[in-house]
XYZ file of N, CA and C in Angstrom:
525
model
N 23.676 -10.078 1.709
C 23.743 -9.253 0.514
C 24.799 -8.186 0.731
N 25.706 -8.106 -0.162
C 26.717 -7.062 -0.106
C 26.201 -5.811 -0.808
N 26.793 -4.698 -0.529
C 26.372 -3.426 -1.104
C 26.386 -3.458 -2.629
N 27.352 -4.107 -3.218
C 27.438 -4.144 -4.681
C 26.339 -5.015 -5.299
N 25.651 -5.829 -4.476
C 24.573 -6.676 -4.978
C 23.219 -5.978 -4.972
N 23.113 -4.782 -4.354
C 21.861 -4.030 -4.364
C 21.702 -3.417 -5.752
N 20.645 -3.819 -6.455
C 20.451 -3.364 -7.824
C 19.827 -1.977 -7.902
N 18.878 -1.710 -7.014
C 18.178 -0.442 -7.057
C 17.428 -0.239 -5.748
N 17.163 1.012 -5.380
C 16.395 1.304 -4.166
C 15.319 2.321 -4.495
N 14.333 2.400 -3.619
C 13.248 3.374 -3.761
C 13.026 4.013 -2.406
N 12.948 5.332 -2.365
C 12.658 6.043 -1.127
C 11.329 6.755 -1.282
N 10.550 6.741 -0.212
C 9.231 7.347 -0.231
C 8.969 7.977 1.123
N 8.076 8.949 1.176
C 7.726 9.571 2.461
C 6.794 8.682 3.275
N 6.032 7.831 2.606
C 5.068 6.955 3.279
C 5.697 5.584 3.522
N 5.080 4.837 4.432
C 5.557 3.500 4.796
C 4.818 2.465 3.956
N 5.543 1.463 3.473
C 4.926 0.348 2.766
C 4.228 -0.531 3.795
N 2.916 -0.737 3.632
C 2.130 -1.537 4.565
C 1.971 -2.981 4.099
N 1.889 -3.183 2.768
C 1.632 -4.510 2.223
C 2.201 -4.601 0.816
N 2.674 -5.786 0.445
C 3.225 -5.993 -0.899
C 2.774 -7.340 -1.450
N 2.674 -7.415 -2.767
C 2.364 -8.652 -3.480
C 3.005 -8.568 -4.851
N 3.408 -9.715 -5.393
C 3.914 -9.700 -6.765
C 2.748 -9.895 -7.722
N 2.855 -9.277 -8.899
C 1.837 -9.338 -9.938
C 2.497 -9.944 -11.167
N 1.947 -11.055 -11.659
C 2.526 -11.708 -12.831
C 1.857 -11.183 -14.097
N 2.672 -10.693 -15.040
C 2.219 -10.253 -16.350
C 2.870 -11.148 -17.383
N 2.172 -12.136 -17.858
C 2.738 -13.020 -18.861
C 3.803 -13.928 -18.270
N 4.494 -14.616 -19.128
C 5.479 -15.601 -18.702
C 6.772 -14.926 -18.246
N 7.089 -15.095 -16.967
C 8.352 -14.603 -16.431
C 8.444 -13.102 -16.221
N 7.350 -12.368 -16.376
C 7.381 -10.918 -16.184
C 6.552 -10.565 -14.962
N 7.164 -9.836 -14.036
C 6.506 -9.514 -12.778
C 6.579 -8.030 -12.468
N 5.579 -7.575 -11.722
C 5.572 -6.258 -11.115
C 5.394 -6.463 -9.624
N 5.699 -5.457 -8.862
C 5.499 -5.503 -7.423
C 4.443 -4.462 -7.076
N 3.342 -4.897 -6.431
C 2.295 -3.989 -5.985
C 2.535 -3.668 -4.516
N 2.477 -2.379 -4.182
C 2.711 -1.943 -2.793
C 1.573 -1.027 -2.352
N 1.055 -1.287 -1.151
C 0.071 -0.419 -0.523
C 0.768 0.408 0.541
N 0.560 1.717 0.533
C 1.289 2.634 1.405
C 0.406 3.195 2.518
N 1.062 3.723 3.543
C 0.377 4.294 4.705
C -0.400 5.569 4.367
N -0.112 6.205 3.243
C -0.833 7.415 2.835
C -1.990 7.112 1.876
N -2.334 5.826 1.695
C -3.457 5.437 0.854
C -3.133 5.226 -0.609
N -1.866 5.342 -0.999
C -1.494 5.146 -2.398
C -1.201 3.682 -2.697
N -1.583 3.274 -3.900
C -1.228 1.973 -4.459
C -0.227 2.246 -5.566
N 0.942 1.614 -5.481
C 1.992 1.845 -6.470
C 2.470 0.522 -7.033
N 2.779 0.529 -8.334
C 3.341 -0.641 -8.999
C 4.767 -0.344 -9.410
N 5.642 -1.292 -9.141
C 7.064 -1.156 -9.456
C 7.481 -2.222 -10.446
N 8.344 -1.849 -11.384
C 8.899 -2.838 -12.307
C 9.957 -3.647 -11.567
N 10.058 -4.888 -11.920
C 11.055 -5.779 -11.305
C 12.050 -6.265 -12.342
N 12.159 -5.527 -13.447
C 13.080 -5.929 -14.501
C 14.498 -5.493 -14.144
N 15.211 -4.920 -15.072
C 16.602 -4.534 -14.845
C 16.733 -3.445 -13.796
N 15.749 -2.545 -13.724
C 15.794 -1.455 -12.768
C 14.481 -1.414 -12.006
N 14.541 -1.041 -10.761
C 13.380 -0.974 -9.876
C 12.768 0.416 -9.994
N 11.735 0.556 -10.845
C 11.106 1.852 -11.080
C 9.642 1.811 -10.700
N 9.133 2.919 -10.172
C 7.708 3.063 -9.930
C 7.064 3.415 -11.275
N 6.157 2.566 -11.755
C 5.591 2.776 -13.089
C 4.121 3.204 -13.074
N 3.414 2.948 -11.955
C 2.015 3.355 -11.851
C 1.705 3.751 -10.417
N 0.915 4.826 -10.275
C 0.532 5.330 -8.947
C -0.943 5.719 -9.004
N -1.684 5.376 -7.943
C -3.062 5.823 -7.828
C -3.372 6.053 -6.345
N -4.126 7.110 -6.055
C -4.615 7.341 -4.698
C -5.789 6.391 -4.517
N -5.551 5.284 -3.831
C -6.522 4.202 -3.736
C -7.520 4.395 -2.605
N -7.077 4.983 -1.491
C -7.913 5.107 -0.302
C -7.609 6.406 0.439
N -8.528 6.785 1.325
C -8.320 7.952 2.177
C -7.489 7.595 3.408
N -7.524 6.339 3.828
C -6.713 5.866 4.947
C -5.595 4.978 4.443
N -4.770 4.492 5.371
C -3.657 3.633 4.958
C -4.177 2.310 4.409
N -3.439 1.750 3.476
C -3.770 0.444 2.909
C -3.159 -0.603 3.831
N -4.019 -1.353 4.511
C -3.543 -2.365 5.444
C -3.136 -3.665 4.757
N -3.905 -4.060 3.772
C -3.643 -5.316 3.077
C -3.917 -5.142 1.605
N -3.218 -5.918 0.812
C -3.577 -6.042 -0.587
C -3.399 -7.488 -0.994
N -4.202 -7.892 -1.961
C -4.178 -9.261 -2.447
C -4.277 -9.206 -3.962
N -3.390 -9.908 -4.650
C -3.405 -9.963 -6.103
C -4.032 -11.280 -6.517
N -4.937 -11.223 -7.472
C -5.601 -12.414 -7.992
C -5.640 -12.328 -9.511
N -5.970 -13.446 -10.151
C -6.080 -13.479 -11.607
C -7.459 -14.026 -11.962
N -8.177 -13.292 -12.787
C -9.460 -13.748 -13.303
C -9.310 -13.838 -14.809
N -9.544 -15.021 -15.351
C -9.349 -15.271 -16.789
C -7.956 -14.827 -17.242
N -6.964 -15.174 -16.450
C -5.545 -14.893 -16.725
C -5.180 -13.412 -16.722
N -6.048 -12.556 -16.201
C -5.750 -11.128 -16.119
C -5.567 -10.730 -14.654
N -4.543 -9.916 -14.329
C -4.297 -9.559 -12.925
C -5.239 -8.471 -12.395
N -5.710 -8.703 -11.171
C -6.528 -7.757 -10.430
C -5.938 -7.640 -9.036
N -6.227 -6.545 -8.364
C -5.718 -6.317 -7.016
C -6.868 -5.905 -6.114
N -6.893 -6.463 -4.908
C -7.847 -6.072 -3.876
C -7.085 -5.304 -2.815
N -7.608 -4.158 -2.391
C -6.974 -3.388 -1.331
C -7.967 -3.190 -0.192
N -7.445 -3.245 1.035
C -8.249 -2.997 2.232
C -7.616 -1.847 2.988
N -8.460 -0.928 3.494
C -7.934 0.285 4.099
C -8.610 0.612 5.423
N -7.952 1.508 6.176
C -8.539 2.059 7.390
C -9.786 2.891 7.110
N -10.013 3.271 5.854
C -11.225 4.034 5.528
C -12.458 3.123 5.442
N -12.303 1.858 5.866
C -13.376 0.861 5.937
C -13.888 0.440 4.568
N -13.033 0.543 3.571
C -13.390 0.145 2.204
C -12.445 -0.944 1.703
N -13.003 -1.786 0.877
C -12.213 -2.747 0.110
C -12.496 -2.421 -1.345
N -11.442 -2.343 -2.143
C -11.606 -1.981 -3.546
C -10.959 -3.027 -4.440
N -11.589 -3.247 -5.598
C -11.074 -4.139 -6.631
C -10.508 -3.274 -7.748
N -9.253 -3.561 -8.134
C -8.546 -2.774 -9.141
C -8.171 -3.641 -10.330
N -8.382 -3.107 -11.523
C -7.892 -3.726 -12.742
C -6.466 -3.218 -12.945
N -5.528 -4.125 -13.087
C -4.128 -3.725 -13.263
C -3.762 -3.949 -14.718
N -3.695 -2.858 -15.471
C -3.301 -2.914 -16.876
C -2.369 -1.739 -17.141
N -2.504 -1.049 -18.257
C -1.618 0.094 -18.516
C -1.879 1.218 -17.516
N -3.038 1.195 -16.876
C -3.362 2.099 -15.781
C -3.881 1.241 -14.641
N -4.123 1.842 -13.498
C -4.758 1.137 -12.382
C -6.166 1.699 -12.297
N -7.160 0.868 -12.586
C -8.539 1.329 -12.660
C -9.377 0.674 -11.572
N -10.123 1.486 -10.802
C -11.018 0.952 -9.773
C -12.255 0.377 -10.443
N -12.603 -0.870 -10.084
C -13.771 -1.515 -10.655
C -14.943 -1.580 -9.681
N -14.657 -1.875 -8.412
C -15.707 -2.003 -7.403
C -15.190 -1.494 -6.069
N -16.139 -1.015 -5.250
C -15.823 -0.612 -3.883
C -16.871 -1.213 -2.960
N -16.400 -1.828 -1.884
C -17.282 -2.354 -0.849
C -17.001 -1.570 0.428
N -18.054 -1.137 1.118
C -17.930 -0.445 2.394
C -18.319 -1.402 3.513
N -17.491 -1.488 4.531
C -17.752 -2.353 5.664
C -17.657 -1.536 6.938
N -18.691 -1.586 7.790
C -18.690 -0.773 9.005
C -17.662 -1.227 10.036
N -17.296 -2.488 10.011
C -16.311 -3.010 10.955
C -15.030 -3.353 10.222
N -13.955 -3.461 10.969
C -12.654 -3.826 10.398
C -12.735 -5.206 9.761
N -12.196 -5.339 8.588
C -12.181 -6.616 7.889
C -10.761 -6.952 7.477
N -10.542 -8.196 7.194
C -9.230 -8.647 6.742
C -9.413 -9.439 5.460
N -8.666 -9.118 4.444
C -8.717 -9.890 3.218
C -8.029 -11.220 3.464
N -8.731 -12.296 3.232
C -8.167 -13.630 3.398
C -7.668 -14.206 2.101
N -8.092 -13.651 0.983
C -7.660 -14.165 -0.309
C -8.849 -14.408 -1.209
N -8.641 -15.192 -2.241
C -9.702 -15.524 -3.182
C -9.687 -17.016 -3.450
N -10.829 -17.535 -3.887
C -10.899 -18.945 -4.245
C -11.904 -19.124 -5.371
N -12.147 -20.360 -5.747
C -13.052 -20.754 -6.815
C -12.678 -20.032 -8.106
N -11.571 -20.457 -8.650
C -10.996 -19.832 -9.846
C -10.770 -18.339 -9.653
N -10.485 -17.965 -8.421
C -10.105 -16.601 -8.048
C -11.227 -15.591 -8.256
N -12.478 -16.042 -8.289
C -13.603 -15.141 -8.524
C -14.382 -14.823 -7.256
N -13.985 -15.390 -6.120
C -14.687 -15.147 -4.867
C -13.701 -14.608 -3.840
N -14.020 -13.456 -3.243
C -13.180 -12.856 -2.212
C -13.642 -13.365 -0.852
N -12.666 -13.654 0.018
C -12.952 -14.123 1.362
C -12.628 -13.003 2.341
N -13.592 -12.660 3.198
C -13.386 -11.648 4.229
C -13.606 -12.290 5.580
N -12.881 -11.816 6.564
C -13.079 -12.251 7.930
C -13.509 -11.034 8.730
N -14.694 -11.121 9.352
C -15.232 -9.988 10.093
C -15.818 -10.525 11.395
N -15.185 -10.152 12.504
C -15.652 -10.658 13.796
C -15.552 -12.169 13.849
N -16.684 -12.829 14.001
C -16.708 -14.300 14.065
C -17.152 -14.909 12.746
N -17.321 -14.083 11.710
C -17.874 -14.578 10.453
C -16.859 -14.621 9.324
N -17.022 -15.627 8.461
C -16.314 -15.708 7.187
C -17.342 -15.285 6.136
N -17.008 -14.274 5.340
C -17.928 -13.699 4.366
C -17.403 -13.978 2.965
N -18.292 -14.372 2.068
C -17.936 -14.713 0.694
C -18.568 -13.707 -0.251
N -17.734 -13.076 -1.087
C -18.182 -12.028 -2.000
C -17.808 -12.423 -3.424
N -18.780 -12.397 -4.328
C -18.534 -12.670 -5.739
C -17.899 -11.425 -6.360
N -16.663 -11.545 -6.849
C -15.956 -10.390 -7.410
C -16.582 -9.906 -8.718
N -17.130 -10.825 -9.508
C -17.715 -10.450 -10.791
C -19.037 -9.703 -10.573
N -19.923 -10.277 -9.761
C -21.238 -9.665 -9.519
C -21.198 -8.594 -8.436
N -20.242 -8.675 -7.519
C -20.107 -7.687 -6.462
C -20.955 -7.945 -5.235
N -21.647 -9.092 -5.180
C -22.560 -9.345 -4.065
C -21.979 -10.315 -3.038
N -22.416 -10.143 -1.768
C -22.100 -11.112 -0.719
C -23.104 -12.242 -0.854
N -22.638 -13.477 -1.000
C -23.580 -14.558 -1.213
C -23.604 -15.590 -0.092
N -22.679 -15.499 0.855
C -22.684 -16.471 1.938
C -21.937 -15.922 3.136
N -22.437 -16.259 4.340
C -21.776 -15.957 5.607
C -21.741 -17.241 6.418
N -20.596 -17.505 7.037
C -20.463 -18.655 7.918
C -19.963 -18.137 9.256
N -20.712 -18.389 10.325
C -20.293 -17.987 11.661
C -19.547 -19.152 12.287
N -18.277 -18.914 12.668
C -17.462 -19.993 13.245
C -17.618 -20.066 14.757
N -18.383 -19.138 15.343
C -18.804 -19.238 16.725
C -17.747 -19.032 17.791
N -16.732 -18.241 17.506
C -15.739 -17.889 18.529
C -15.604 -16.376 18.551
N -14.785 -15.869 19.441
C -14.699 -14.427 19.617
C -14.028 -13.688 18.464
N -13.288 -14.363 17.626
C -12.663 -13.661 16.507
C -11.798 -14.552 15.655
N -11.517 -14.076 14.458
C -10.679 -14.790 13.501
C -9.396 -13.989 13.346
N -8.261 -14.632 13.540
C -6.976 -13.942 13.468
C -6.507 -13.764 12.028
N -6.610 -14.805 11.207
C -6.171 -14.730 9.812
C -6.744 -15.907 9.058
N -6.546 -15.882 7.751
C -7.087 -16.977 6.951
C -6.255 -17.241 5.726
N -6.561 -18.347 5.094
C -5.852 -18.782 3.903
C -6.857 -19.449 2.985
N -6.765 -19.180 1.696
C -7.646 -19.830 0.744
C -6.825 -20.738 -0.151
N -7.518 -21.618 -0.850
C -6.843 -22.618 -1.659
C -7.196 -22.474 -3.134
N -6.909 -21.286 -3.694
C -6.995 -21.008 -5.123
C -8.209 -21.526 -5.859
N -8.046 -22.606 -6.594
C -9.115 -23.130 -7.443
C -10.105 -23.993 -6.673
N -9.762 -24.375 -5.467
C -10.633 -25.233 -4.677
C -11.548 -24.404 -3.788
N -12.792 -24.846 -3.584
C -13.691 -24.112 -2.688
C -13.432 -24.471 -1.226
N -12.250 -24.108 -0.724
C -11.893 -24.400 0.656
C -11.206 -23.191 1.279
N -11.457 -22.979 2.569
C -10.889 -21.854 3.304
C -10.394 -22.363 4.643
N -9.217 -21.913 5.054
C -8.695 -22.223 6.373
C -8.772 -20.951 7.204
N -9.473 -20.998 8.329
C -9.573 -19.839 9.216
C -8.784 -20.127 10.478
N -7.840 -19.244 10.811
C -7.058 -19.362 12.034
C -7.754 -18.497 13.079
N -8.257 -19.138 14.120
C -9.048 -18.444 15.121
C -8.160 -17.871 16.209
N -8.709 -16.963 17.008
C -7.917 -16.316 18.054
C -7.776 -17.185 19.300
N -8.236 -18.398 19.220
C -7.989 -19.380 20.271
C -7.168 -20.491 19.630
N -6.784 -21.479 20.374
C -5.966 -22.555 19.811
C -6.821 -23.513 18.992
N -7.283 -23.027 17.851
C -8.171 -23.829 17.028
C -8.055 -23.378 15.582
N -8.137 -24.338 14.642
C -8.213 -24.053 13.215
C -9.559 -24.537 12.717
N -10.165 -23.811 11.815
C -11.374 -24.266 11.146
C -11.065 -24.405 9.669
N -11.360 -25.571 9.123
C -11.157 -25.825 7.698
C -12.542 -25.941 7.077
N -12.917 -24.964 6.261
C -14.249 -24.894 5.709
C -14.249 -25.380 4.273
N -15.092 -26.331 3.970
C -15.338 -26.747 2.589
C -16.620 -26.067 2.162
N -16.556 -25.111 1.266
C -17.697 -24.262 0.960
C -18.227 -24.591 -0.429
N -19.537 -24.722 -0.546
C -20.186 -24.877 -1.842
C -21.055 -23.666 -2.065
N -21.111 -23.169 -3.304
C -21.945 -21.993 -3.618
C -23.409 -22.324 -3.419
């Protein structure tokens, strides 16, 4: 990229920890960013790169964020050092809908089953949380010392867990 190809820049005092694109309608996108100071910010990706929405999402840094769509509407999940995971409605404002408190560090793995179920990895367990009802409805212990990361398969009830040993677990989950 040459200097003349840079369309726009943004400077901030905090560090960007995680980013995801947010689709609004056909061909229109925003960029969601979680910052080290606990702020969630949305940027326009049109002709100019502008910060259009800001919310103090957490007391600690936002480690991960995941964007999902429920009934074609965008939502964002944020995970923080404050041991909370929050569900945000992304519309003309950023509105908090739910907060989950977890005593141990968790990692957002994504969502599945028409994007209505959040997948968490905590220690040796894969945890399934219904985003609509807000309840944990299933735990699966994979029986090793820890889970490094995970991947979900959107509309399918399947989860891939990458373990901290040389092993993959592919879970086919039924409610």
